[in-house]
mmCIF file of C-alpha atoms in Angstrom:
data_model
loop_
_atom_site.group_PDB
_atom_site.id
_atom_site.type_symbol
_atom_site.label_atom_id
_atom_site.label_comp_id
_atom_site.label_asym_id
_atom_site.label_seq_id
_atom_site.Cartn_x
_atom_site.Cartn_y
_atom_site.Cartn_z
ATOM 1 C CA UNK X 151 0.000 0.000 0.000
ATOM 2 C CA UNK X 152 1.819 3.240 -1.528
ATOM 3 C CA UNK X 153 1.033 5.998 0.830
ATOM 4 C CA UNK X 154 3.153 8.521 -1.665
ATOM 5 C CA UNK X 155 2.672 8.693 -4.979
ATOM 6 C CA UNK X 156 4.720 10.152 -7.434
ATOM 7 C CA UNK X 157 3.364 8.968 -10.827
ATOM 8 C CA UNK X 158 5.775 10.028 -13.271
ATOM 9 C CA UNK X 159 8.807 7.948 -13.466
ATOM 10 C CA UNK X 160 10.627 10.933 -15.156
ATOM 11 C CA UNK X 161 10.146 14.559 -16.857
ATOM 12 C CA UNK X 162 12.143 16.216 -19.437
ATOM 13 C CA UNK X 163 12.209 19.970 -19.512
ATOM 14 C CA UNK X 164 14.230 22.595 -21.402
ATOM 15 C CA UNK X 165 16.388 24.943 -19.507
ATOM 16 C CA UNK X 166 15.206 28.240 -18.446
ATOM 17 C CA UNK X 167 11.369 26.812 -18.274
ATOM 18 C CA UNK X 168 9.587 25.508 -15.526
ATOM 19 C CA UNK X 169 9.803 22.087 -14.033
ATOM 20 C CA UNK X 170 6.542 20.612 -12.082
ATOM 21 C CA UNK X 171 7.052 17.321 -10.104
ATOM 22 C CA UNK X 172 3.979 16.029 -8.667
ATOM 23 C CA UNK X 173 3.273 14.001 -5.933
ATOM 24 C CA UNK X 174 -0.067 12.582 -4.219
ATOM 25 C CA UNK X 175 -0.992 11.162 -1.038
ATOM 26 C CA UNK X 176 -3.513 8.981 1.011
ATOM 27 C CA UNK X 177 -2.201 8.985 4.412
ATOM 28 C CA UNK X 178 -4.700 12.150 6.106
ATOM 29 C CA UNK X 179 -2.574 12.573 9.409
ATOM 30 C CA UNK X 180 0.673 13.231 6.937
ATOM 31 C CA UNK X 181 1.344 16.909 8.181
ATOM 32 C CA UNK X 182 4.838 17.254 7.317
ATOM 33 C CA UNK X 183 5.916 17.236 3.098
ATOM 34 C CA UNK X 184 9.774 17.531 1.997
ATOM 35 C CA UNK X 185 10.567 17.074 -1.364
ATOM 36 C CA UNK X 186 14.708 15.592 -1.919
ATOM 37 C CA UNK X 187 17.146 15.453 -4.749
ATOM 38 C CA UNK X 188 19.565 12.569 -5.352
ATOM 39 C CA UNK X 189 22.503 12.675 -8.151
ATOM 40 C CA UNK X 190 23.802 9.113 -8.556
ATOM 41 C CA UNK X 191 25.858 8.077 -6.172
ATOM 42 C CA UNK X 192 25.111 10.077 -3.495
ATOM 43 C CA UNK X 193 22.286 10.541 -1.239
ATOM 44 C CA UNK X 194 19.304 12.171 -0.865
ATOM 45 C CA UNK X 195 19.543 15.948 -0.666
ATOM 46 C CA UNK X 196 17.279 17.785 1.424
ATOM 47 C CA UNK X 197 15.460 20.682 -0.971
ATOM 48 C CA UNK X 198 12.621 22.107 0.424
ATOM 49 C CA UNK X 199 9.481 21.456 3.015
ATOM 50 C CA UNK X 200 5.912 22.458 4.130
ATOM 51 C CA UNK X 201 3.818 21.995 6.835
ATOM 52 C CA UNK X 202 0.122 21.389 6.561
ATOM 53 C CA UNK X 203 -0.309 24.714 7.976
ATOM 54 C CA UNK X 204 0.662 26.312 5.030
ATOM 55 C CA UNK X 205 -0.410 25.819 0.939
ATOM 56 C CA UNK X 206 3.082 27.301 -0.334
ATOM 57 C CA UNK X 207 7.101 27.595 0.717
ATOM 58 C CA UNK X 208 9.322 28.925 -1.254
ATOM 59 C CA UNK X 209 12.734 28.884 -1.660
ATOM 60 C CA UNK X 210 14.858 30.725 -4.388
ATOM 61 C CA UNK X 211 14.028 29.029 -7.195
ATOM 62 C CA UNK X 212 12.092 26.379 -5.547
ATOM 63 C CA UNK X 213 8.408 26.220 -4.695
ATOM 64 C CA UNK X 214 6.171 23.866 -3.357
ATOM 65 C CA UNK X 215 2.680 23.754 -3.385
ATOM 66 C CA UNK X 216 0.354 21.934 -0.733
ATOM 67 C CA UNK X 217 -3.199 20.994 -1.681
ATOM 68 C CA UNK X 218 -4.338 19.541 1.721
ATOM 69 C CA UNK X 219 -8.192 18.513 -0.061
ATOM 70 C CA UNK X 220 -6.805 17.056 -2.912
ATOM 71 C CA UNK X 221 -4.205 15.498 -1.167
ATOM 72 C CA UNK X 222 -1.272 16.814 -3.652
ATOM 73 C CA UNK X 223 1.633 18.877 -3.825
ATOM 74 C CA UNK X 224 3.641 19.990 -6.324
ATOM 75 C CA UNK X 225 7.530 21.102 -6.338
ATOM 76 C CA UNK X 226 7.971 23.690 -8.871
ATOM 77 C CA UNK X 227 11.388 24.664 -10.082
ATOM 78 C CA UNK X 228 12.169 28.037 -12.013
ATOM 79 C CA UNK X 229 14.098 28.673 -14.301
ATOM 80 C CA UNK X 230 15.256 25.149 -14.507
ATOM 81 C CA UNK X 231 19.170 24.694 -15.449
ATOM 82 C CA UNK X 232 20.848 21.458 -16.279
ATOM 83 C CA UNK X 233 22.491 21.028 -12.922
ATOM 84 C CA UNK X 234 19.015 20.437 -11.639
ATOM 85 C CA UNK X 235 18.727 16.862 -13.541
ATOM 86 C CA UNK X 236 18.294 14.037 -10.986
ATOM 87 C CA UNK X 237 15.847 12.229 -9.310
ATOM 88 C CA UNK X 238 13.710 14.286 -6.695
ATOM 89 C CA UNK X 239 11.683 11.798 -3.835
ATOM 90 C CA UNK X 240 8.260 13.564 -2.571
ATOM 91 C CA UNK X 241 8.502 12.518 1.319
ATOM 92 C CA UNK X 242 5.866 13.018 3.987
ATOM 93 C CA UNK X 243 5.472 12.117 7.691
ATOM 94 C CA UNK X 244 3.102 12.386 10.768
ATOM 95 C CA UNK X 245 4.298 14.883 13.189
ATOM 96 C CA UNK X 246 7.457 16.356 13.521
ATOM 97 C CA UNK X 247 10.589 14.018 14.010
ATOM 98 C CA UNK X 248 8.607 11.101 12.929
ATOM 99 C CA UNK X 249 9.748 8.979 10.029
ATOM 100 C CA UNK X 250 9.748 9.815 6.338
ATOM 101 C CA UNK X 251 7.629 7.870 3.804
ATOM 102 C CA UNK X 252 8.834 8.216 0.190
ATOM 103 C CA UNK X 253 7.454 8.231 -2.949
ATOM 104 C CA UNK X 254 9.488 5.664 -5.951
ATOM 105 C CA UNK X 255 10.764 8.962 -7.337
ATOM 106 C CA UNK X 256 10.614 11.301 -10.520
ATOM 107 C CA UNK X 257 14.068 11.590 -12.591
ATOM 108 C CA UNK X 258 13.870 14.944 -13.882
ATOM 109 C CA UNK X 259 16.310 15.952 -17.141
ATOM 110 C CA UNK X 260 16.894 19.484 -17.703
ATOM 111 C CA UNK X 261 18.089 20.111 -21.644
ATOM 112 C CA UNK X 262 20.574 22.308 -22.570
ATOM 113 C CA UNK W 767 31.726 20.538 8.683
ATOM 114 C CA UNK W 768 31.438 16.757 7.759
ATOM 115 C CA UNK W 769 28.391 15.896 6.798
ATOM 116 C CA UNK W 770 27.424 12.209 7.255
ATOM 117 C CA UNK W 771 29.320 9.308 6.874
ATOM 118 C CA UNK W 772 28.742 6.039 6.383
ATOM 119 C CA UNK W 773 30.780 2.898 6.296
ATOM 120 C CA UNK W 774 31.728 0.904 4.304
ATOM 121 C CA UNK W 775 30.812 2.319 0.802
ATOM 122 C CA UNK W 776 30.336 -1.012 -0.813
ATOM 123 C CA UNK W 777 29.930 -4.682 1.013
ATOM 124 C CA UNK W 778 29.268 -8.443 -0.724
ATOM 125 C CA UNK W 779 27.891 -11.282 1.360
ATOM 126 C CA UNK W 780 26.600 -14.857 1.083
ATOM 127 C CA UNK W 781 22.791 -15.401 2.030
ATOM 128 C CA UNK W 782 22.749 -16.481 5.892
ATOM 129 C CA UNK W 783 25.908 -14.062 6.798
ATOM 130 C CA UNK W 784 25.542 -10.934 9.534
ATOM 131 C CA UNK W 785 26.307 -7.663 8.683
ATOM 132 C CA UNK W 786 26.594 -4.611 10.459
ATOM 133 C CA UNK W 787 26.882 -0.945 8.749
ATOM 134 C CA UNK W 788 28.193 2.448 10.325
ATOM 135 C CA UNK W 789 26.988 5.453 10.359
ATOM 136 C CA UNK W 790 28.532 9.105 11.868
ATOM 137 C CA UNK W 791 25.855 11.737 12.148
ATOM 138 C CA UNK W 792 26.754 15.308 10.746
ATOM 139 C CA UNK W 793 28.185 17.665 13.263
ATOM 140 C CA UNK W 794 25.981 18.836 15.602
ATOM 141 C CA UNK W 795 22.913 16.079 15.447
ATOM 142 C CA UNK W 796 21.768 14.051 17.856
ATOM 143 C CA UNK W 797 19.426 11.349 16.053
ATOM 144 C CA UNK W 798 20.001 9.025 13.378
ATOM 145 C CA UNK W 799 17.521 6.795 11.021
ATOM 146 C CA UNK W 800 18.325 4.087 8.772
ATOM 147 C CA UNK W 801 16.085 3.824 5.915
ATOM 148 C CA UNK W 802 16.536 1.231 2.893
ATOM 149 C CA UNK W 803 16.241 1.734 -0.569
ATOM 150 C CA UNK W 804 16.085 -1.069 -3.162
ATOM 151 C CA UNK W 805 16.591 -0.314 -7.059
ATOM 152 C CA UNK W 806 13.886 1.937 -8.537
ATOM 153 C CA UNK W 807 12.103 2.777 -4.943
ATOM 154 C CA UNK W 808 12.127 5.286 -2.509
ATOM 155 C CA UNK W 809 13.742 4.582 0.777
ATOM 156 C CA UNK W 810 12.326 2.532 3.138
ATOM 157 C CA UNK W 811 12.362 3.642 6.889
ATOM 158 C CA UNK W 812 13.896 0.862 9.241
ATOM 159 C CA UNK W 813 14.060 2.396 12.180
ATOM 160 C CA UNK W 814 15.239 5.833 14.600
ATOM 161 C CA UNK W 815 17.933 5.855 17.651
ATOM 162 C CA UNK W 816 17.934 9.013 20.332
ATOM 163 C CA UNK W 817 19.391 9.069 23.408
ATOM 164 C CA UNK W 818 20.914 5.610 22.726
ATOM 165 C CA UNK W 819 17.262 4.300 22.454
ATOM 166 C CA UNK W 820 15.232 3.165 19.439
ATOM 167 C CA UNK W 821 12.673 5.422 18.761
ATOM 168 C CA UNK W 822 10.782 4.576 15.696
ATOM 169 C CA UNK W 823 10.833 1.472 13.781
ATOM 170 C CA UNK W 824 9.033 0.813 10.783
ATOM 171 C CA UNK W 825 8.222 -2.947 8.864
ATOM 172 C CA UNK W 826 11.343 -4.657 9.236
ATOM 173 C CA UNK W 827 11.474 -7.881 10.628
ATOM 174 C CA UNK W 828 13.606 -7.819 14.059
ATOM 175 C CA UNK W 829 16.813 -9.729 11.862
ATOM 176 C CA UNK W 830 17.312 -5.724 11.781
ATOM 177 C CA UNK W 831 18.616 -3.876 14.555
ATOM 178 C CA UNK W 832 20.251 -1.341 15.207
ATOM 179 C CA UNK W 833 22.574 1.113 18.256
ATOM 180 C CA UNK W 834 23.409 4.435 19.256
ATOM 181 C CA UNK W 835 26.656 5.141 20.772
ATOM 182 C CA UNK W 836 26.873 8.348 23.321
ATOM 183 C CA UNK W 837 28.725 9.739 20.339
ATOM 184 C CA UNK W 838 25.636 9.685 18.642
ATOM 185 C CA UNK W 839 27.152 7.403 15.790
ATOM 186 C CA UNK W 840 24.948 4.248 14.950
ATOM 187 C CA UNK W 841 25.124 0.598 13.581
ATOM 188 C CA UNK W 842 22.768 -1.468 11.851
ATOM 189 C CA UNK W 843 23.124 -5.070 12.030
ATOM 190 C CA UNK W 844 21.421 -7.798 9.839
ATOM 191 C CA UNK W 845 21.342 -11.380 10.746
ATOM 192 C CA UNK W 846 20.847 -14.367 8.657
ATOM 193 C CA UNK W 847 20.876 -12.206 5.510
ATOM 194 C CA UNK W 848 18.483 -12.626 2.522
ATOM 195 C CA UNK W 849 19.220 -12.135 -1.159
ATOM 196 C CA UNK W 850 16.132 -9.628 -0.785
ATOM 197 C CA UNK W 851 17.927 -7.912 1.712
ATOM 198 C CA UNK W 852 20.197 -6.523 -1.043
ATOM 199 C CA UNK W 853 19.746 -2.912 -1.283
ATOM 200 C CA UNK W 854 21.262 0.806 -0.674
ATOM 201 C CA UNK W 855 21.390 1.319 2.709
ATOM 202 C CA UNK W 856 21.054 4.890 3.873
ATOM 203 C CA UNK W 857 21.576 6.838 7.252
ATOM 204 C CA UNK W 858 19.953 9.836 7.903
ATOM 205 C CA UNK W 859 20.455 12.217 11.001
ATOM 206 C CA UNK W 860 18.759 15.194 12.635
ATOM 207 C CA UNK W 861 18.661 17.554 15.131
ATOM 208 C CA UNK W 862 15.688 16.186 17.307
ATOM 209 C CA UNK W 863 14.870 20.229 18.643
ATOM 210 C CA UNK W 864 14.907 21.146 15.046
ATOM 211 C CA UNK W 865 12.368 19.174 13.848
ATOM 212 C CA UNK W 866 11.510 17.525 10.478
ATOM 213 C CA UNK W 867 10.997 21.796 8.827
ATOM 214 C CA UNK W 868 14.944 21.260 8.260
ATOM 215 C CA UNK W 869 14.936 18.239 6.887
ATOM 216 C CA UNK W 870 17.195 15.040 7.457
ATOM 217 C CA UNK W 871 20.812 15.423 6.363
ATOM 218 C CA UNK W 872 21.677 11.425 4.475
ATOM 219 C CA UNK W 873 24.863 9.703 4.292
ATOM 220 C CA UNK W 874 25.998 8.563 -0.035
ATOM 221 C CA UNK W 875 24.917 5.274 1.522
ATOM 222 C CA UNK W 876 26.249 1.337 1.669
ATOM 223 C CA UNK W 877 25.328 -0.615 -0.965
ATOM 224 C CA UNK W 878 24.975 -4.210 0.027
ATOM 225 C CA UNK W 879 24.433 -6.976 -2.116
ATOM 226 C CA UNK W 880 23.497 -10.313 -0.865
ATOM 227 C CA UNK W 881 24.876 -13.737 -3.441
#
């Protein structure tokens, strides 16, 4: 039973235009939402979160969205730039300190 | 500043074998997770040491376990090992005051593979 969804095994954007990763859940007492990047080899690098108190965070050129009725949010990234190909895990947990539940993943690829 | 590191990189071991995996937490933080991730999935949460005391633990069968030293590094130990338990194996630590707005800070991993 996936509890975060990320449906799109990858997305290919252009540089300089907008990148939207999506990412759905089922679990209602998820209140916590971080969205990571991971370059092969390495691991996952913290980007960006949101509480459920709040329907947007942003963060230079990072933005996520929180639709708490839908139970969605979205990780936009403008402009995107090459450097910003990998693959980006949607994450969620209940309550503050409490574990992470990922999502398969979405491998973005930025074009030159 | 360090961030985390885990130990060793790379390991190979025959079905039935115990292993056990290191990890140092980034400067500063005082909790560690170990999460699992096999080839095209997310991580999997195993389980969470504070205080030298497990904290969390998720679906993993109790051939898992894990310790906290009072430096706040950690092990994870796997008995009788299964070919399914071959996987990256990823640590993850925090600052327990900070709370999960700043995000956990993960180790590049150990990638075991079970023959």
């Amino acid at each position: 039973d996936q509890q975060v969804k990320q449906n799109s095994p990858s997305l290919s954007v252009q540089e300089g235009r907008i990148s939207i990763l999506n990412c759905d859940y089922t679990n209602s007492m998820f209140d916590y939402f971080l969205w990571y990047k991971k370059y092969p080899a390495e691991g996952p690098t913290f980007l960006i979160s949101i509480s459920s108190i709040k329907d947007k965070n942003e963060d230079g050129r990072f933005t996520v969205f929180l639709n708490k009725s839908a139970k969605h949010l979205s990780l936009h990234i403008v402009p995107s730039q090459p450097g910003d190909s990998a693959v980006y895990f949607c994450a969620a947990s209940e309550g503050s300190n409490y574990k992470l539940t990922f999502g398969k993943g979405t491998l973005l690829t930025v074009n030159p | 500043d360090a961030g985390v590191t885990q130990s060793p990189t790379h390991l190979i071991k025959t079905r039935g074998q115990q292993v056990t995996l290191r990890c140092s937490p980034k400067s500063g933080h005082d909790t560690v997770s170990w999460y699992q991730q096999a080839l095209g999935q997310g991580p999997q949460f195993i389980f969470q040491y504070y205080e030298e005391e497990e904290r969390q633990r998720g679906n993993f069968p109790d051939r898992f376990s894990g310790h906290q030293y009072p430096n706040y590094s950690s092990e994870l130990n796997v008995n009788a090992l299964l070919l399914g338990d071959s996987a990256l194996y990823l640590c993850a630590s925090s600052l327990l005051s900070l709370g999960t707005d700043y995000g956990y800070t993960f180790g590049s991993g150990t990638r075991l593979t079970v023959v």
